[in-house]
Amino acid sequence: MDISKIQSKIKEVLGSDLVDVELWGSVIAVYVRDLSKYYNDRSFLRQLASELKRKVVVRAIRDKRASPEKTRELIDKLCAEAKLTNVWFNDAFGEVIIEAYKPGLVIGKGGANLHEIASNTGWVPIIKRAPTMPSFTVEGVRKSTIAQADQRKKFLQKVGKELLKPTPDTTWIRAVMLGAFKEVGRSALLIQTKHSKILLDAGVHTGLNPITADKESLYPYVNMFSFPIQDLDAVVISHAHMDHVGFLPFLFAAGYDGPVYMTPPTRELMALLQLDYYNLMNKVYGTDAPYTKKDISHELNNVIPVQYGEVVDITPEVKLTMYNAGHILGSAITHLHIGEGKHNVIYTGDFKFGPTKLLNPAHVSFPRADSIFMESTYGGANNITPNRHESDEKLLNIILETVQNKGKVLIPVFAVGRSQEVLLTIEAFAREYKDWNIPIYIDGMVLEASAIHTAYPEYLKSSVQRRILSNDSPFEFEYLKIAHGVDKQSITDGEPAVILAPSGMLTGGPSVEYLKLLAEDDKSTLIFVGYQSALSLGAKIQQGVREFQIPSDGKLKHYHMKMRVETVEGFSGHSDRRQLLAWIKNLNSKPRRVYTMHGDFARTEELAQKIKKSFGIHTESPWNLEARRLR
Ligand SMILES: [Zn+2]
């Protein structure tokens, strides 16, 4: 359908009330003089959306909008109880963004306040929840969305134009494995047809030191594209971990200017982790990061947020839907509907098909699945993790024993995901265990990542959601201490304590600084709670290495490890083997093919064989650089 056909269709419904129609990404923006007439009667919008098969928004033209001062006055009056934190006017979009601690009170009964604001001022109200803890990332991303609104408008209109190109016949579909095949790290998969080129994830290898590792093993094989990077149509990001998103700014540095699709919390978490990586490269390693802050801000400007379950056109022949993956906040399983349903691809990203303290289990009911690309981090024959109750017990006992010994407990964690899961567990101990007096120090980006969680309670399990909404956030409790900015030695020399610090695989960051201070203390304990990539220092120590060297002040310093070393499984955000198989079993239609990925050599092979044997599905575990024709 072209724009003139869309315009005449809308004209049929709105008549002379219609002033203009514009395409903003896959959304049709309809401009009218009197917003009150259409904001209160939304049935025509639904009718249009179903006829045009696109989301439709209605806005008032600029000179029919009230002044920001007058509008603000009305908002303050209507939302006096809502604890407003920010009100921003986005002139390019005709929207007023209202941020509050109590968004329900901004909306009002049955949306009454929203109707009143829209009808009386011509501004379309957009509601955002304020995080219960201050978050510079949430604030930064929200402010920059306003500051860059004009660029963003141009960008969305460009995307809209691309999406209107005539839909060609889908004659062939192929997949090119660019990273995380028979390995964990640098996830990247190209899905290509004659007319569409879509990249799923763009990660770096986080198990390797970014300075000393060779670039060939650090980054995905995007130099294998058979086309210039500018010709890529879309990037879809499954979740914010750096092994899925760390390469994205490089694409922008290399000239990519297209859309990036992800859930709203992934955008915030991604911004946090990418800036942290950038600072680590510049400040800690003293080298220039291979991309600039400008590339990150360019990338953020091109993010198109997608809610779980929402169907979005990303090229004229491909529709995208994202579903909860249960792995970390905002993590998604990607579903691509290609060529009017000729082929359906599911890319799982990292997923947990089992309960955690923080998130609901991964989604399993998909309309259709032909080819599945599936993670196999714990797909090996022996990867059966203990139940969560046993894991909690084991963690608690190790902490209590170490504290009795007057030692410290160091837990290396990913800033996003494992650290919140472990925090929730320890917070529950502290509540249940009457004599608890052990301080829990959190360092690095753990605090900020937790704050981002409080802005998106609707993505969390209902029990956590309820606590955040009732001002009893499990991320703020009596024994929680912020170590960021505190001298680390004063903590390691002090009273018994638990320290949670990234990186999770001891490849850099504060966890390594604490390890240097505690390595030779035989009273203290190092506990692994997450995945350790084969080449990381964490994996070496876990496997029994007790002599190692770590760079210190520009020189390699030798350490003789005397700490007790423990591994507590069961906190993982990944499915174990049983959960991976249960997910396949519970799919509502049997896929034609399953490709295993995101696991080491043996695990991807073992999972593929087991799925073939148990379910009679054609399976493969391809290598990086291989390609498969899907249709
Ligand atoms: Zn992950």
XYZ file of C-alpha atoms and ligand atoms in Angstrom:
632
model
C 0.000 0.000 0.000
C 1.397 3.450 -0.816
C 0.964 6.665 1.135
C -1.714 8.120 -1.171
C -3.876 5.000 -0.725
C -3.424 5.256 3.059
C -4.345 8.948 2.928
C -7.506 8.386 0.935
C -8.567 5.526 3.221
C -8.217 7.807 6.259
C -9.934 10.666 4.423
C -12.929 8.367 3.898
C -13.286 8.068 7.668
C -12.269 11.544 8.885
C -13.443 13.743 5.999
C -12.483 17.402 6.339
C -11.207 16.859 9.899
C -8.072 15.284 8.419
C -5.140 17.660 7.994
C -2.224 15.342 7.287
C -0.968 11.759 7.380
C 2.642 10.777 8.032
C 4.446 7.481 8.409
C 6.628 7.172 11.495
C 8.308 3.786 11.320
C 5.504 1.245 11.125
C 3.085 3.679 12.808
C 0.640 5.897 10.888
C 0.399 9.376 12.451
C -2.870 11.150 11.680
C -3.032 14.935 12.230
C -6.327 16.689 13.053
C -7.361 20.116 14.350
C -9.561 18.956 17.205
C -7.971 16.166 19.213
C -10.898 16.003 21.674
C -13.187 14.579 19.001
C -10.930 11.601 18.304
C -9.133 11.041 21.587
C -12.421 10.247 23.296
C -13.783 8.042 20.522
C -11.121 5.532 19.692
C -13.228 2.987 17.824
C -12.430 4.646 14.499
C -8.690 4.244 15.258
C -9.186 0.539 15.795
C -11.176 0.306 12.602
C -8.424 2.099 10.667
C -5.681 -0.004 12.239
C -7.412 -3.231 11.262
C -8.028 -2.033 7.700
C -4.533 -0.648 7.213
C -2.864 -3.377 9.317
C -0.749 -0.823 11.110
C -0.824 0.991 14.413
C -2.489 4.406 14.075
C -1.921 7.388 16.384
C -3.818 10.650 16.234
C -2.230 14.018 17.024
C -3.315 17.649 16.995
C -1.581 19.968 14.530
C 0.916 22.302 16.192
C -1.117 25.547 16.306
C -4.049 23.777 17.938
C -1.992 22.828 20.996
C -2.130 24.855 24.225
C 1.031 26.464 25.597
C 3.286 24.205 27.701
C 2.656 26.471 30.728
C -1.122 26.134 30.515
C -0.837 22.396 29.883
C 1.489 21.955 32.841
C -0.986 23.798 35.056
C -3.772 21.405 34.100
C -1.532 18.358 34.601
C -0.469 19.569 38.055
C -4.111 20.106 38.999
C -5.347 16.735 37.721
C -2.383 14.699 38.956
C -1.749 16.322 42.326
C -1.623 12.955 44.113
C 0.455 11.143 41.490
C 3.866 12.328 42.771
C 5.032 13.787 39.471
C 8.787 13.708 38.894
C 9.101 15.162 35.383
C 6.933 16.638 32.656
C 8.555 17.002 29.233
C 7.057 18.452 26.050
C 8.024 16.706 22.815
C 7.063 19.265 20.215
C 8.114 17.171 17.188
C 5.822 14.362 18.320
C 2.989 16.493 19.782
C 3.359 14.542 23.009
C 3.641 15.505 26.659
C 5.629 12.928 28.622
C 4.459 12.681 32.223
C 6.728 10.813 34.611
C 5.440 9.949 38.077
C 5.893 7.563 40.985
C 2.193 6.700 40.714
C 1.370 6.501 37.011
C -2.064 5.004 37.773
C -3.104 8.327 39.301
C -1.895 10.210 36.221
C -4.113 8.019 34.056
C -7.139 8.455 36.324
C -10.241 6.308 36.491
C -10.836 4.682 33.098
C -8.270 7.069 31.596
C -10.298 10.136 32.626
C -7.265 12.372 33.262
C -5.647 11.440 29.970
C -8.840 12.308 28.092
C -9.044 15.611 29.857
C -5.417 16.524 29.120
C -5.656 15.530 25.447
C -9.036 17.183 24.859
C -8.224 20.443 26.589
C -4.645 20.959 25.464
C -4.149 19.059 22.166
C -1.065 17.349 23.608
C -1.063 13.538 23.567
C -0.132 12.398 27.095
C 2.462 9.601 27.374
C 2.939 8.089 30.841
C 6.266 6.894 32.257
C 6.945 5.333 35.634
C 9.669 6.972 37.740
C 12.174 4.462 39.161
C 11.855 4.154 42.963
C 15.627 4.639 43.238
C 17.343 7.473 41.324
C 18.628 6.194 37.964
C 20.886 8.363 35.833
C 20.382 5.977 32.906
C 16.585 6.117 32.866
C 16.708 9.899 33.225
C 19.452 10.236 30.591
C 17.637 8.118 28.007
C 14.308 9.900 28.605
C 15.903 13.354 28.380
C 17.885 12.523 25.261
C 14.704 11.249 23.572
C 13.301 14.768 23.984
C 16.529 16.544 23.064
C 16.895 14.513 19.852
C 13.212 14.544 18.908
C 13.730 16.349 15.589
C 16.403 13.891 14.441
C 14.246 11.057 15.651
C 11.275 12.303 13.652
C 13.408 12.363 10.477
C 14.739 8.909 11.254
C 11.283 7.396 11.850
C 9.934 8.948 8.648
C 12.858 7.454 6.726
C 12.039 4.030 8.203
C 8.358 4.580 7.346
C 9.270 5.214 3.698
C 11.366 2.022 3.528
C 8.448 0.010 4.896
C 6.148 1.245 2.136
C 8.249 -0.219 -0.660
C 6.187 -2.732 -2.671
C 6.148 -6.184 -1.036
C 8.032 -8.580 -3.297
C 7.629 -12.343 -3.393
C 9.805 -14.193 -0.888
C 11.647 -16.685 -3.089
C 14.422 -17.791 -0.738
C 15.501 -17.337 2.901
C 18.887 -18.088 4.377
C 20.649 -17.804 7.725
C 24.320 -16.900 8.121
C 26.003 -17.797 11.434
C 28.195 -14.843 12.384
C 28.897 -15.447 16.076
C 28.054 -17.667 19.112
C 27.871 -20.867 17.080
C 29.619 -23.657 18.971
C 30.773 -21.024 21.482
C 29.324 -18.545 24.017
C 29.936 -14.883 23.182
C 29.609 -12.366 20.267
C 26.077 -13.469 19.307
C 25.110 -12.522 15.750
C 22.870 -14.194 13.172
C 21.959 -12.784 9.757
C 18.549 -13.655 8.326
C 18.539 -12.764 4.646
C 16.038 -12.934 1.795
C 16.292 -11.489 -1.683
C 14.854 -8.229 -0.320
C 15.498 -8.152 3.453
C 18.658 -8.264 5.549
C 18.074 -8.566 9.291
C 20.743 -8.968 11.947
C 19.696 -10.719 15.165
C 21.982 -9.574 18.020
C 25.377 -7.903 17.723
C 27.582 -8.982 20.628
C 31.232 -9.027 21.676
C 32.997 -11.936 23.321
C 32.784 -11.077 27.037
C 34.833 -14.053 28.189
C 37.926 -12.517 26.590
C 40.004 -9.533 27.621
C 39.026 -6.774 25.158
C 42.600 -5.458 24.952
C 44.725 -8.581 24.677
C 42.360 -10.815 22.706
C 42.652 -10.824 18.928
C 39.802 -9.068 17.148
C 38.996 -12.140 15.055
C 37.786 -14.005 18.151
C 36.355 -10.929 19.928
C 33.837 -9.674 17.342
C 31.230 -11.335 15.106
C 32.141 -12.061 11.480
C 30.235 -9.120 10.000
C 33.067 -8.667 7.488
C 31.458 -11.739 5.892
C 28.420 -9.666 4.830
C 28.040 -9.936 1.077
C 26.779 -6.309 1.050
C 27.767 -2.914 2.509
C 26.789 -2.438 6.149
C 24.487 0.479 5.148
C 22.289 -2.011 3.262
C 21.321 -3.867 6.418
C 17.588 -3.212 6.921
C 17.185 -3.815 10.659
C 18.905 -5.058 13.789
C 16.908 -6.880 16.481
C 18.409 -7.163 19.968
C 17.319 -10.011 22.270
C 18.661 -8.574 25.545
C 21.168 -6.154 27.026
C 24.101 -8.432 27.919
C 27.276 -7.335 26.144
C 27.696 -10.669 24.374
C 24.447 -9.770 22.548
C 24.715 -5.994 22.246
C 28.370 -4.950 22.695
C 29.040 -4.801 18.965
C 26.080 -2.556 18.113
C 27.938 0.795 18.439
C 30.596 -0.586 16.057
C 27.891 -0.994 13.394
C 26.992 2.684 13.775
C 30.664 3.667 13.746
C 30.922 1.711 10.476
C 28.055 3.602 8.845
C 24.866 1.767 9.775
C 21.946 4.177 10.206
C 18.908 1.888 10.295
C 16.507 0.878 13.048
C 17.313 -1.266 16.091
C 14.375 -3.102 17.678
C 14.340 -4.104 21.366
C 12.135 -3.866 24.474
C 12.175 -0.566 26.443
C 14.120 -1.935 29.470
C 16.715 -3.455 27.126
C 17.391 0.034 25.753
C 18.184 1.423 29.223
C 20.222 -1.571 30.375
C 22.114 -1.568 27.081
C 23.003 2.129 27.410
C 24.330 1.455 30.920
C 26.473 -1.545 29.963
C 27.846 -0.016 26.769
C 28.913 3.175 28.548
C 30.490 1.073 31.281
C 32.426 -0.913 28.662
C 33.466 2.331 26.975
C 34.714 3.775 30.293
C 36.504 0.535 31.132
C 38.396 0.682 27.841
C 39.286 4.350 28.201
C 39.930 4.785 31.910
C 41.010 1.381 33.122
C 42.834 -0.034 30.144
C 43.954 3.378 28.931
C 43.201 2.671 25.290
C 40.681 4.256 22.989
C 37.465 2.290 22.706
C 36.853 1.393 19.076
C 33.718 3.533 19.068
C 32.779 6.911 20.544
C 30.024 8.103 22.867
C 28.530 9.722 19.777
C 28.067 6.274 18.235
C 26.207 5.150 21.364
C 23.932 8.182 21.264
C 23.341 7.688 17.501
C 22.419 4.073 18.242
C 20.005 5.091 21.044
C 18.318 7.552 18.714
C 17.659 4.705 16.250
C 16.100 2.369 18.812
C 12.462 1.500 18.139
C 11.038 0.047 21.368
C 8.815 -3.016 21.029
C 6.517 -4.359 23.757
C 6.112 -8.093 24.351
C 3.458 -9.474 22.003
C 3.283 -6.401 19.749
C 3.524 -7.198 15.995
C 5.815 -4.777 14.142
C 6.671 -4.553 10.426
C 10.456 -4.358 10.171
C 10.769 -4.762 6.387
C 7.991 -4.914 3.762
C 8.021 -8.753 3.994
C 9.017 -9.395 7.640
C 6.962 -8.974 10.815
C 8.621 -9.069 14.230
C 7.119 -10.123 17.572
C 9.075 -10.298 20.836
C 8.140 -12.516 23.791
C 9.375 -12.805 27.379
C 12.559 -14.916 27.575
C 12.776 -15.078 31.399
C 16.559 -14.461 31.252
C 17.045 -10.858 32.440
C 14.849 -7.746 32.634
C 13.424 -7.065 29.145
C 14.980 -10.171 27.543
C 13.085 -11.436 24.522
C 12.576 -14.420 22.280
C 12.388 -13.106 18.708
C 9.770 -14.370 16.254
C 10.043 -13.435 12.559
C 7.072 -13.956 10.262
C 8.521 -13.882 6.751
C 6.752 -13.521 3.380
C 3.120 -13.686 4.503
C 3.945 -16.671 6.701
C 5.966 -18.634 4.155
C 8.507 -19.220 6.909
C 8.612 -18.473 10.643
C 11.900 -18.160 12.477
C 12.319 -18.244 16.248
C 15.582 -16.971 17.714
C 15.559 -17.728 21.432
C 18.445 -15.518 22.587
C 19.247 -16.532 26.161
C 16.190 -17.922 27.909
C 15.101 -19.502 31.157
C 12.175 -21.904 30.986
C 11.858 -22.185 34.734
C 11.064 -20.079 37.770
C 13.432 -17.467 39.186
C 12.870 -14.967 41.991
C 12.779 -12.080 39.519
C 11.067 -13.140 36.279
C 8.343 -15.324 34.807
C 9.433 -18.391 32.805
C 10.092 -17.975 29.074
C 7.156 -17.809 26.656
C 6.464 -21.098 24.906
C 3.258 -20.686 22.902
C 4.050 -19.301 19.442
C 1.659 -19.011 16.494
C 4.080 -20.856 14.201
C 7.681 -22.036 14.168
C 9.532 -23.519 11.196
C 13.186 -22.928 12.069
C 14.353 -22.450 15.648
C 17.746 -21.087 16.666
C 18.146 -22.160 20.242
C 20.650 -21.420 22.983
C 22.405 -24.396 24.576
C 24.600 -22.835 27.278
C 23.607 -25.684 29.626
C 22.562 -28.189 26.955
C 25.157 -30.825 27.830
C 24.179 -34.310 29.005
C 25.338 -33.491 32.558
C 23.899 -29.979 32.811
C 21.174 -30.672 35.329
C 21.084 -27.897 37.928
C 19.851 -28.474 41.475
C 16.504 -27.029 42.478
C 16.396 -23.477 43.683
C 15.695 -24.358 47.315
C 18.904 -26.432 47.560
C 20.889 -23.642 45.885
C 19.568 -21.036 48.320
C 20.438 -23.267 51.272
C 23.958 -23.895 49.989
C 24.619 -20.198 49.396
C 23.355 -19.272 52.853
C 25.512 -21.935 54.542
C 28.692 -20.852 52.759
C 28.036 -17.221 53.719
C 27.421 -18.095 57.385
C 30.498 -20.373 57.597
C 32.751 -17.726 56.056
C 31.415 -14.999 58.330
C 31.940 -17.216 61.380
C 35.536 -17.583 60.193
C 35.800 -13.764 60.077
C 36.237 -13.878 56.300
C 34.661 -12.082 53.342
C 32.489 -13.610 50.661
C 33.216 -12.405 47.123
C 30.541 -13.172 44.515
C 31.457 -12.117 40.957
C 28.220 -11.334 39.101
C 26.985 -9.821 35.853
C 25.758 -6.323 36.781
C 22.435 -7.156 35.150
C 20.539 -10.335 35.947
C 22.503 -12.537 38.333
C 23.239 -9.699 40.750
C 19.503 -8.893 41.173
C 18.660 -12.586 41.520
C 21.325 -13.055 44.229
C 20.293 -9.790 45.928
C 16.675 -10.976 46.149
C 17.875 -14.245 47.671
C 20.100 -12.574 50.270
C 17.397 -10.009 51.066
C 15.060 -12.924 51.817
C 17.730 -14.471 54.124
C 18.146 -11.179 55.951
C 14.381 -10.948 56.474
C 13.934 -14.532 57.652
C 17.128 -14.963 59.615
C 16.593 -13.079 62.898
C 20.243 -12.493 63.822
C 21.334 -11.322 60.384
C 23.872 -8.512 60.677
C 26.069 -9.125 57.647
C 26.545 -6.126 55.374
C 26.106 -6.759 51.639
C 28.315 -4.484 49.530
C 27.368 -3.935 45.904
C 29.891 -2.439 43.518
C 30.145 -1.374 39.885
C 26.919 -1.007 37.969
C 24.871 -3.317 40.221
C 23.075 -0.448 41.987
C 22.231 1.401 38.783
C 21.054 -1.803 37.081
C 18.781 -2.492 40.081
C 17.403 1.060 39.875
C 16.449 0.473 36.210
C 14.472 -2.592 37.338
C 12.317 -0.365 39.548
C 11.202 1.675 36.505
C 9.813 -1.463 34.813
C 7.994 -3.515 37.474
C 5.505 -4.774 34.844
C 8.322 -6.877 33.360
C 9.010 -8.593 36.691
C 7.290 -11.423 38.518
C 4.111 -10.294 40.241
C 5.534 -10.828 43.750
C 8.436 -8.428 43.042
C 6.146 -6.099 41.105
C 3.836 -5.793 44.119
C 6.709 -4.949 46.439
C 8.072 -2.234 44.159
C 4.601 -0.743 43.720
C 3.952 -0.714 47.454
C 7.202 1.076 48.240
C 8.896 -2.000 49.674
C 11.481 -2.549 46.926
C 13.624 -5.646 47.543
C 16.561 -3.709 46.074
C 16.649 -1.353 49.058
C 17.187 -2.981 52.450
C 18.911 -2.296 55.735
C 22.099 -4.315 55.198
C 22.686 -3.220 51.618
C 25.760 -0.982 51.340
C 26.993 0.895 48.300
C 30.676 0.178 47.656
C 30.893 2.336 44.551
C 33.362 5.106 45.322
C 34.463 3.546 48.651
C 38.098 2.452 49.103
C 38.030 -1.288 48.378
C 40.747 -2.092 50.886
C 38.721 -0.561 53.716
C 36.015 -3.087 52.861
C 38.328 -6.100 52.562
C 40.147 -5.099 55.795
C 36.877 -4.476 57.642
C 34.263 -6.653 59.331
C 32.953 -9.867 57.690
C 30.808 -9.032 54.672
C 29.420 -10.222 51.375
C 30.621 -8.409 48.244
C 28.720 -8.545 44.948
C 30.717 -7.111 42.049
C 30.942 -7.363 38.258
C 32.386 -8.694 36.021
C 30.845 -12.106 36.508
C 33.704 -14.084 34.925
C 36.595 -12.162 36.554
C 37.613 -10.698 33.185
C 37.911 -7.134 34.558
C 36.048 -4.568 36.654
C 35.663 -4.362 40.457
C 35.365 -8.145 41.041
C 38.986 -8.511 39.900
C 40.098 -5.637 42.175
C 38.509 -7.410 45.166
C 40.083 -10.703 44.100
C 43.518 -9.072 44.164
C 42.899 -7.936 47.760
C 41.390 -11.227 48.970
C 43.140 -13.942 46.904
C 45.707 -14.779 49.577
C 43.258 -14.669 52.514
C 42.438 -18.253 53.499
C 39.493 -17.145 55.671
C 37.565 -15.737 52.720
C 35.454 -17.458 50.068
C 34.966 -16.901 46.358
C 31.544 -18.081 45.130
C 30.665 -18.541 41.462
C 26.952 -18.274 40.724
C 26.982 -17.782 36.938
C 28.371 -19.099 33.687
C 32.187 -19.040 33.302
C 33.349 -18.879 29.689
C 36.140 -21.377 28.875
C 39.004 -18.855 28.552
C 38.083 -16.553 31.458
C 40.036 -16.278 34.717
C 36.834 -17.354 36.504
C 36.765 -20.656 34.597
C 40.435 -21.315 35.386
C 39.964 -20.766 39.122
C 36.760 -22.801 39.085
C 38.678 -25.686 37.505
C 41.352 -25.624 40.222
C 44.024 -23.195 39.023
C 45.522 -21.553 42.144
C 48.511 -19.700 40.655
C 47.725 -16.915 38.220
C 48.757 -13.463 37.080
C 46.604 -10.345 36.865
C 47.666 -6.995 35.348
C 48.290 -4.520 38.169
C 49.531 -0.953 37.561
C 50.628 -1.864 34.042
C 52.578 -4.952 35.167
C 51.564 -8.582 35.562
C 51.410 -9.506 39.225
C 51.523 -13.075 40.476
C 48.880 -14.366 42.914
C 48.758 -17.540 44.935
C 45.093 -18.256 45.613
C 44.298 -19.299 49.187
C 40.596 -18.423 49.271
C 38.034 -21.180 49.525
C 36.396 -21.580 46.106
C 32.777 -22.683 45.712
C 30.253 -22.894 42.903
C 26.547 -22.603 43.626
C 24.479 -23.586 40.630
C 20.788 -22.874 40.290
C 20.941 -19.058 40.085
C 21.467 -19.143 36.366
C 19.295 -17.140 33.997
C 19.761 -19.937 31.470
C 17.635 -23.063 31.143
C 19.360 -26.234 32.207
C 19.160 -29.293 29.970
C 15.820 -30.434 31.354
C 14.295 -26.975 30.889
C 15.641 -26.684 27.323
C 14.013 -29.999 26.426
C 10.790 -29.122 28.252
C 10.558 -25.912 26.227
C 10.757 -27.838 22.931
C 8.239 -30.350 24.237
C 5.772 -27.611 25.208
C 5.831 -25.750 21.867
C 2.348 -25.869 20.342
C 3.578 -26.849 16.904
C 6.518 -29.058 16.052
C 9.289 -27.060 14.335
C 10.821 -28.350 11.103
C 14.396 -27.691 12.181
C 16.271 -26.760 15.343
C 19.738 -25.196 15.161
C 21.606 -25.152 18.466
C 23.888 -22.208 19.290
C 25.300 -20.223 22.255
C 27.011 -23.177 23.934
C 30.428 -24.773 23.760
C 31.214 -27.488 21.214
C 30.088 -30.518 23.252
C 26.933 -28.914 24.658
C 25.552 -27.691 21.311
C 26.193 -31.166 19.842
C 24.706 -33.033 22.798
C 21.563 -30.909 22.873
C 21.047 -31.276 19.102
C 21.372 -35.065 19.306
C 19.002 -35.322 22.230
C 16.300 -33.189 20.552
C 16.569 -35.300 17.386
C 16.290 -38.516 19.397
C 13.464 -37.439 21.707
C 11.266 -35.476 19.311
C 12.246 -36.648 15.821
C 13.048 -33.081 14.747
C 15.827 -32.391 12.240
C 18.606 -30.750 14.282
C 22.014 -29.290 13.541
C 24.707 -27.451 15.466
C 26.431 -25.282 12.868
C 29.776 -23.497 13.165
C 30.392 -19.784 12.812
C 30.697 -18.726 9.160
C 28.374 -21.470 7.956
C 25.114 -20.636 6.186
C 21.904 -22.582 5.828
C 19.101 -22.211 3.350
C 15.855 -22.114 5.363
C 13.614 -22.084 2.319
Zn 22.552 -13.129 28.517
